[in-house]
Amino acid sequence: MNSSIDFIGDIHGHYDELVVLLKKLGYEERGGAFRYPGDARTVVFLGDYIDRGSRVRDTVNLVRAMRDAGSAVALLGNHEFNALSFWHENGAGGRPIKSIRGGYLREHSFNKVAIHVKTVESYRGRKAEFQEMLDFLKTLPLYLETDLFRAQHACFDLKCADVLKAEGIRSFMDGDFDELIARANDKNDEYDDSLYWPISLFLKGPELDLPEGVTFRDAEGVNRKRTRIRWWINPKNVTLQDLSFQPGVELPPREVPLEIQTRDFYGENERPVFFGHYWLTGMPELIRDNVCCLDYSVAGYRGDGRLVAYRFDGEQKLDNRKFVSVEAGTAL
């Protein structure tokens, strides 16, 4: 892989904005896939292609065509993982997870069914193609790491990376799928070989229980009792608000629990890391010169988000001038 890479954040079925962004970046459609002239650059998609937007099928087909043509790498997002779990029967392959209620690895509650509505609608009348889409999702890597950068959907955790490397797991195709997806959903380690925490951290990031009585409603109206946290800062000697990475949520000035204070964090001397997942707002800017989030809420309910890319050329100190974005609602 060359060092000229365009990292693109969460798309969530916003196909029009994706095409506009690719063209703005200089990609051209040739032979059924978008490519950069002379193949001088490639794209790394950071996951979350499905759900929320109205053109999920078109988005997946575009991403898959680029991946198959060698002009992009597509990583797995938490929404893709959730879809694989949602449609996978608990106990398929002979490994039932007793702590999971219901017949599937992801419960079919009202809120979780609602999340997948746009995806199902996009494949209405195309059952075989829907299954092909799920098979494609199984092949997507959990993370990408080179000597110049790291990339994943949510959080890069060095210890979790070591666990996955030791088992030779980069995607759900690196072994028996039934077994791996069950291990990834085994939160309580019923079989002593759970992959829940390493995979959850890569795809969803670390979270922290909120103080008793403190809740907030997320962008989909779900009442939440946990907050996402900034995994790249030292958790010692900071407040809960300092550590929380839940834009727009005000938390009481409580001390961070001891078990969180002792967790590892992504240091300032680590190679640049690229990710999405966190629903930022406004114009894109670096979190730190080696920490770059590219989810700027293109699928946000307010309609004022952006689809964002970062043009990387191997630099080890990232540059705010290298963001490229298009507004949500931009039409072809």
Short mmCIF file of C-alpha atoms in Angstrom, two decimals:
data_model
loop_
_atom_site.label_atom_id
_atom_site.label_comp_id
_atom_site.label_asym_id
_atom_site.label_seq_id
_atom_site.Cartn_x
_atom_site.Cartn_y
_atom_site.Cartn_z
CA MET A 1 0.00 0.00 0.00
CA ASN A 2 1.40 3.42 -0.93
CA SER A 3 1.55 6.31 1.52
CA SER A 4 -0.88 8.57 -0.37
CA ILE A 5 -4.20 7.67 1.21
CA ASP A 6 -7.55 9.37 1.58
CA PHE A 7 -9.24 8.31 4.81
CA ILE A 8 -13.04 8.69 4.72
CA GLY A 9 -15.32 8.60 7.76
CA ASP A 10 -18.79 7.22 8.44
CA ILE A 11 -21.10 7.27 5.38
CA HIS A 12 -24.30 5.63 6.63
CA GLY A 13 -26.01 5.27 3.27
CA HIS A 14 -25.30 8.83 2.10
CA TYR A 15 -24.32 7.79 -1.39
CA ASP A 16 -24.69 11.18 -3.09
CA GLU A 17 -22.35 12.89 -0.65
CA LEU A 18 -19.84 10.05 -1.07
CA VAL A 19 -19.75 10.39 -4.85
CA VAL A 20 -19.38 14.17 -4.60
CA LEU A 21 -16.56 13.79 -2.07
CA LEU A 22 -14.71 11.22 -4.19
CA LYS A 23 -14.89 13.50 -7.23
CA LYS A 24 -13.75 16.45 -5.13
CA LEU A 25 -10.76 14.35 -4.10
CA GLY A 26 -9.99 13.67 -7.78
CA TYR A 27 -11.29 10.11 -8.16
CA GLU A 28 -12.87 9.10 -11.46
CA GLU A 29 -15.23 6.24 -12.26
CA ARG A 30 -13.51 3.79 -14.59
CA GLY A 31 -14.28 0.15 -15.21
CA GLY A 32 -17.09 0.10 -12.68
CA ALA A 33 -15.15 1.60 -9.77
CA PHE A 34 -13.82 4.95 -8.63
CA ARG A 35 -10.04 5.20 -9.04
CA TYR A 36 -7.46 7.93 -8.70
CA PRO A 37 -5.64 8.84 -11.95
CA GLY A 38 -2.60 6.63 -12.32
CA ASP A 39 -3.67 4.80 -9.15
CA ALA A 40 -1.52 7.33 -7.30
CA ARG A 41 -3.84 7.38 -4.28
CA THR A 42 -6.11 4.92 -2.51
CA VAL A 43 -9.02 5.27 -0.10
CA VAL A 44 -9.36 3.77 3.36
CA PHE A 45 -13.01 3.67 4.39
CA LEU A 46 -13.34 3.65 8.18
CA GLY A 47 -16.61 1.70 8.45
CA ASP A 48 -20.33 2.36 9.01
CA TYR A 49 -21.60 2.18 5.43
CA ILE A 50 -25.09 0.97 6.36
CA ASP A 51 -28.14 2.20 8.35
CA ARG A 52 -29.65 5.71 8.69
CA GLY A 53 -29.30 6.90 5.07
CA SER A 54 -31.66 6.16 2.19
CA ARG A 55 -29.07 4.71 -0.26
CA VAL A 56 -27.39 1.96 1.73
CA ARG A 57 -27.33 -0.54 -1.13
CA ASP A 58 -25.71 1.94 -3.53
CA THR A 59 -23.15 2.91 -0.88
CA VAL A 60 -22.19 -0.70 -0.17
CA ASN A 61 -21.91 -1.47 -3.89
CA LEU A 62 -19.62 1.54 -4.44
CA VAL A 63 -17.38 0.68 -1.51
CA ARG A 64 -17.26 -2.97 -2.53
CA ALA A 65 -16.42 -2.12 -6.15
CA MET A 66 -13.51 0.05 -5.03
CA ARG A 67 -12.30 -2.62 -2.64
CA ASP A 68 -12.46 -5.30 -5.35
CA ALA A 69 -10.69 -3.02 -7.84
CA GLY A 70 -7.84 -2.38 -5.41
CA SER A 71 -8.54 1.35 -5.17
CA ALA A 72 -9.76 1.16 -1.56
CA VAL A 73 -9.53 -0.72 1.70
CA ALA A 74 -12.84 -0.99 3.58
CA LEU A 75 -12.75 -1.53 7.35
CA LEU A 76 -15.53 -2.94 9.51
CA GLY A 77 -17.65 -0.54 11.55
CA ASN A 78 -19.81 -1.20 14.58
CA HIS A 79 -22.97 -0.96 12.44
CA GLU A 80 -21.68 -3.71 10.15
CA PHE A 81 -20.75 -5.84 13.16
CA ASN A 82 -24.16 -5.17 14.70
CA ALA A 83 -25.87 -6.25 11.46
CA LEU A 84 -23.89 -9.49 11.33
CA SER A 85 -24.86 -10.20 14.95
CA PHE A 86 -28.49 -9.13 14.43
CA TRP A 87 -29.00 -11.65 11.62
CA HIS A 88 -27.00 -14.51 13.16
CA GLU A 89 -28.85 -17.08 15.23
CA ASN A 90 -27.53 -17.64 18.74
CA GLY A 91 -26.09 -21.13 18.81
CA ALA A 92 -25.50 -21.46 15.08
CA GLY A 93 -22.42 -23.63 14.72
CA GLY A 94 -23.00 -25.23 18.11
CA ARG A 95 -21.94 -22.39 20.43
CA PRO A 96 -24.95 -20.89 22.26
CA ILE A 97 -24.27 -17.85 24.45
CA LYS A 98 -26.50 -18.32 27.49
CA SER A 99 -26.27 -14.69 28.61
CA ILE A 100 -27.82 -13.46 25.35
CA ARG A 101 -31.59 -13.27 25.42
CA GLY A 102 -33.56 -14.23 22.33
CA GLY A 103 -32.78 -16.23 19.25
CA TYR A 104 -30.09 -14.00 17.77
CA LEU A 105 -26.70 -12.73 18.91
CA ARG A 106 -28.09 -9.18 18.89
CA GLU A 107 -31.52 -8.88 20.44
CA HIS A 108 -34.45 -7.89 18.24
CA SER A 109 -35.71 -5.13 20.51
CA PHE A 110 -37.65 -2.15 19.15
CA ASN A 111 -34.65 0.21 19.25
CA LYS A 112 -32.30 -2.24 17.56
CA VAL A 113 -34.82 -3.18 14.88
CA ALA A 114 -35.33 0.54 14.17
CA ILE A 115 -31.60 1.06 13.58
CA HIS A 116 -31.61 -1.43 10.69
CA VAL A 117 -34.81 -0.26 8.97
CA LYS A 118 -33.08 1.87 6.30
CA THR A 119 -30.75 -0.97 5.41
CA VAL A 120 -33.56 -3.50 5.03
CA GLU A 121 -35.62 -1.03 2.97
CA SER A 122 -32.67 -0.50 0.65
CA TYR A 123 -32.62 -4.24 -0.13
CA ARG A 124 -36.39 -4.74 -0.34
CA GLY A 125 -37.11 -7.47 -2.91
CA ARG A 126 -33.39 -8.36 -3.11
CA LYS A 127 -33.02 -11.09 -0.50
CA ALA A 128 -30.15 -12.88 -2.24
CA GLU A 129 -28.26 -9.63 -2.69
CA PHE A 130 -28.84 -8.80 0.96
CA GLN A 131 -27.16 -12.06 1.95
CA GLU A 132 -24.29 -11.28 -0.42
CA MET A 133 -23.92 -7.94 1.35
CA LEU A 134 -23.65 -9.70 4.72
CA ASP A 135 -21.05 -12.06 3.27
CA PHE A 136 -19.07 -9.02 2.08
CA LEU A 137 -19.17 -7.51 5.57
CA LYS A 138 -17.61 -10.67 6.99
CA THR A 139 -14.48 -10.04 4.91
CA LEU A 140 -13.80 -6.50 6.20
CA PRO A 141 -10.72 -6.05 8.42
CA LEU A 142 -11.13 -4.87 12.00
CA TYR A 143 -8.17 -2.52 11.66
CA LEU A 144 -5.30 -1.51 9.40
CA GLU A 145 -1.76 -0.91 10.61
CA THR A 146 1.40 0.10 8.75
CA ASP A 147 4.71 1.66 9.77
CA LEU A 148 3.15 5.09 9.03
CA PHE A 149 -0.36 4.95 10.53
CA ARG A 150 -3.10 3.00 12.26
CA ALA A 151 -6.77 3.01 11.29
CA GLN A 152 -9.93 1.44 12.70
CA HIS A 153 -13.54 2.41 13.22
CA ALA A 154 -13.40 3.58 16.84
CA CYS A 155 -10.40 2.96 19.13
CA PHE A 156 -6.91 1.58 18.60
CA ASP A 157 -5.94 -0.30 21.73
CA LEU A 158 -2.42 -1.73 21.70
CA LYS A 159 -3.18 -4.63 24.05
CA CYS A 160 -6.29 -5.60 22.10
CA ALA A 161 -4.29 -5.50 18.88
CA ASP A 162 -1.81 -7.94 20.45
CA VAL A 163 -4.66 -10.31 21.36
CA LEU A 164 -6.02 -10.32 17.82
CA LYS A 165 -2.56 -10.64 16.26
CA ALA A 166 -1.75 -13.60 18.50
CA GLU A 167 -4.82 -15.40 17.15
CA GLY A 168 -4.25 -14.28 13.56
CA ILE A 169 -7.60 -12.48 13.44
CA ARG A 170 -7.95 -9.51 11.08
CA SER A 171 -11.53 -10.16 9.94
CA PHE A 172 -14.35 -12.61 10.64
CA MET A 173 -13.09 -14.74 7.76
CA ASP A 174 -9.91 -15.64 9.68
CA GLY A 175 -11.44 -18.78 11.11
CA ASP A 176 -14.88 -20.31 11.44
CA PHE A 177 -17.35 -17.42 11.18
CA ASP A 178 -19.97 -18.99 13.46
CA GLU A 179 -17.39 -19.43 16.19
CA LEU A 180 -15.74 -16.01 15.82
CA ILE A 181 -18.97 -14.00 15.78
CA ALA A 182 -20.16 -15.89 18.87
CA ARG A 183 -16.87 -15.23 20.69
CA ALA A 184 -17.14 -11.55 19.76
CA ASN A 185 -20.58 -11.40 21.41
CA ASP A 186 -19.59 -13.39 24.51
CA LYS A 187 -19.45 -10.51 26.98
CA ASN A 188 -19.35 -12.73 30.06
CA ASP A 189 -16.60 -15.06 28.80
CA GLU A 190 -18.75 -18.16 29.18
CA TYR A 191 -16.31 -20.25 27.15
CA ASP A 192 -13.05 -18.71 28.49
CA ASP A 193 -12.02 -17.49 25.04
CA SER A 194 -14.18 -14.42 24.56
CA LEU A 195 -13.21 -11.86 21.92
CA TYR A 196 -15.79 -9.39 23.17
CA TRP A 197 -13.45 -6.78 24.63
CA PRO A 198 -10.77 -6.59 21.92
CA ILE A 199 -13.33 -6.42 19.12
CA SER A 200 -15.67 -4.13 21.03
CA LEU A 201 -12.88 -1.64 21.71
CA PHE A 202 -11.83 -1.52 18.06
CA LEU A 203 -15.40 -1.10 16.78
CA LYS A 204 -17.16 0.81 19.57
CA GLY A 205 -14.42 2.27 21.76
CA PRO A 206 -14.23 2.35 25.56
CA GLU A 207 -17.22 3.56 27.55
CA LEU A 208 -17.81 4.54 31.15
CA ASP A 209 -20.87 4.08 33.36
CA LEU A 210 -22.39 7.45 34.25
CA PRO A 211 -23.08 8.40 37.87
CA GLU A 212 -26.38 7.24 39.34
CA GLY A 213 -29.26 9.29 37.95
CA VAL A 214 -27.24 10.84 35.10
CA THR A 215 -28.42 9.97 31.58
CA PHE A 216 -28.59 11.56 28.14
CA ARG A 217 -30.44 10.90 24.89
CA ASP A 218 -28.39 10.09 21.83
CA ALA A 219 -29.05 11.20 18.24
CA GLU A 220 -31.64 8.45 17.83
CA GLY A 221 -33.52 9.36 21.00
CA VAL A 222 -32.27 6.37 23.02
CA ASN A 223 -31.69 7.08 26.71
CA ARG A 224 -28.05 6.29 27.51
CA LYS A 225 -26.39 5.52 30.86
CA ARG A 226 -22.83 5.22 29.51
CA THR A 227 -20.55 7.76 27.90
CA ARG A 228 -17.83 7.27 25.31
CA ILE A 229 -14.41 8.34 26.55
CA ARG A 230 -11.30 9.94 25.08
CA TRP A 231 -8.93 7.00 24.77
CA TRP A 232 -5.99 9.14 23.68
CA ILE A 233 -5.57 11.20 26.86
CA ASN A 234 -4.07 10.26 30.20
CA PRO A 235 -7.11 9.42 32.38
CA LYS A 236 -5.36 10.43 35.60
CA ASN A 237 -6.12 13.80 37.23
CA VAL A 238 -9.02 14.64 34.92
CA THR A 239 -12.76 15.01 35.55
CA LEU A 240 -15.52 12.92 34.08
CA GLN A 241 -16.35 15.81 31.73
CA ASP A 242 -12.72 16.01 30.58
CA LEU A 243 -12.70 12.32 29.76
CA SER A 244 -16.15 12.11 28.19
CA PHE A 245 -16.26 12.19 24.39
CA GLN A 246 -19.99 12.61 23.96
CA PRO A 247 -20.48 15.90 22.09
CA GLY A 248 -23.23 18.11 23.49
CA VAL A 249 -23.54 16.23 26.79
CA GLU A 250 -22.78 18.05 30.05
CA LEU A 251 -21.73 15.83 32.94
CA PRO A 252 -21.29 16.60 36.65
CA PRO A 253 -17.72 17.37 37.86
CA ARG A 254 -17.15 13.87 39.22
CA GLU A 255 -13.82 12.13 39.67
CA VAL A 256 -12.97 9.40 37.17
CA PRO A 257 -13.20 5.88 38.68
CA LEU A 258 -9.88 4.30 39.62
CA GLU A 259 -10.24 1.40 37.20
CA ILE A 260 -10.47 3.92 34.35
CA GLN A 261 -7.55 5.99 35.63
CA THR A 262 -5.25 2.98 35.29
CA ARG A 263 -6.15 2.09 31.69
CA ASP A 264 -3.67 2.64 28.87
CA PHE A 265 -4.05 5.59 26.50
CA TYR A 266 -2.81 6.46 23.01
CA GLY A 267 0.31 8.54 23.50
CA GLU A 268 1.52 11.64 21.69
CA ASN A 269 4.50 9.76 20.24
CA GLU A 270 2.45 7.01 18.62
CA ARG A 271 2.03 6.98 14.83
CA PRO A 272 -1.03 8.85 13.45
CA VAL A 273 -4.35 7.11 14.03
CA PHE A 274 -7.52 7.61 11.95
CA PHE A 275 -11.06 6.68 13.01
CA GLY A 276 -14.75 7.63 12.80
CA HIS A 277 -17.66 6.66 15.09
CA TYR A 278 -17.88 9.70 17.37
CA TRP A 279 -20.48 12.03 15.81
CA LEU A 280 -18.48 15.25 15.86
CA THR A 281 -20.01 18.49 14.58
CA GLY A 282 -18.83 21.69 12.93
CA MET A 283 -15.86 21.96 10.61
CA PRO A 284 -13.28 19.17 10.75
CA GLU A 285 -10.18 19.71 12.82
CA LEU A 286 -7.52 17.52 14.38
CA ILE A 287 -7.94 16.31 17.94
CA ARG A 288 -4.14 16.17 18.21
CA ASP A 289 -1.42 16.12 15.58
CA ASN A 290 -1.48 12.30 15.64
CA VAL A 291 -5.21 11.76 16.36
CA CYS A 292 -7.77 12.28 13.60
CA CYS A 293 -11.51 11.59 13.86
CA LEU A 294 -13.41 11.70 10.55
CA ASP A 295 -17.03 11.22 11.64
CA TYR A 296 -18.73 14.61 11.33
CA SER A 297 -22.33 13.43 11.47
CA VAL A 298 -23.29 13.31 7.80
CA ALA A 299 -26.25 11.20 9.00
CA GLY A 300 -27.04 13.50 11.94
CA TYR A 301 -30.66 14.28 12.64
CA ARG A 302 -30.03 18.06 12.42
CA GLY A 303 -28.96 17.77 8.79
CA ASP A 304 -25.94 20.04 9.21
CA GLY A 305 -23.22 17.39 9.28
CA ARG A 306 -20.46 16.69 6.78
CA LEU A 307 -18.84 13.73 5.06
CA VAL A 308 -15.12 14.15 5.71
CA ALA A 309 -11.81 12.89 4.32
CA TYR A 310 -8.22 13.44 5.34
CA ARG A 311 -5.53 13.44 2.60
CA PHE A 312 -2.60 11.58 4.11
CA ASP A 313 0.84 11.51 2.50
CA GLY A 314 2.89 9.80 5.16
CA GLU A 315 3.38 12.81 7.44
CA GLN A 316 3.80 11.96 11.11
CA LYS A 317 2.41 15.31 12.26
CA LEU A 318 -1.01 15.73 10.73
CA ASP A 319 -2.14 19.03 9.20
CA ASN A 320 -5.58 20.68 9.53
CA ARG A 321 -5.27 21.99 5.97
CA LYS A 322 -5.57 18.47 4.59
CA PHE A 323 -9.23 17.88 5.43
CA VAL A 324 -11.69 17.74 2.53
CA SER A 325 -15.44 17.60 3.13
CA VAL A 326 -18.91 18.02 1.65
CA GLU A 327 -22.07 19.11 3.45
CA ALA A 328 -24.85 16.69 4.27
CA GLY A 329 -27.58 16.95 1.67
CA THR A 330 -25.20 17.70 -1.20
CA ALA A 331 -26.78 16.21 -4.33
CA LEU A 332 -25.14 14.74 -7.40
#
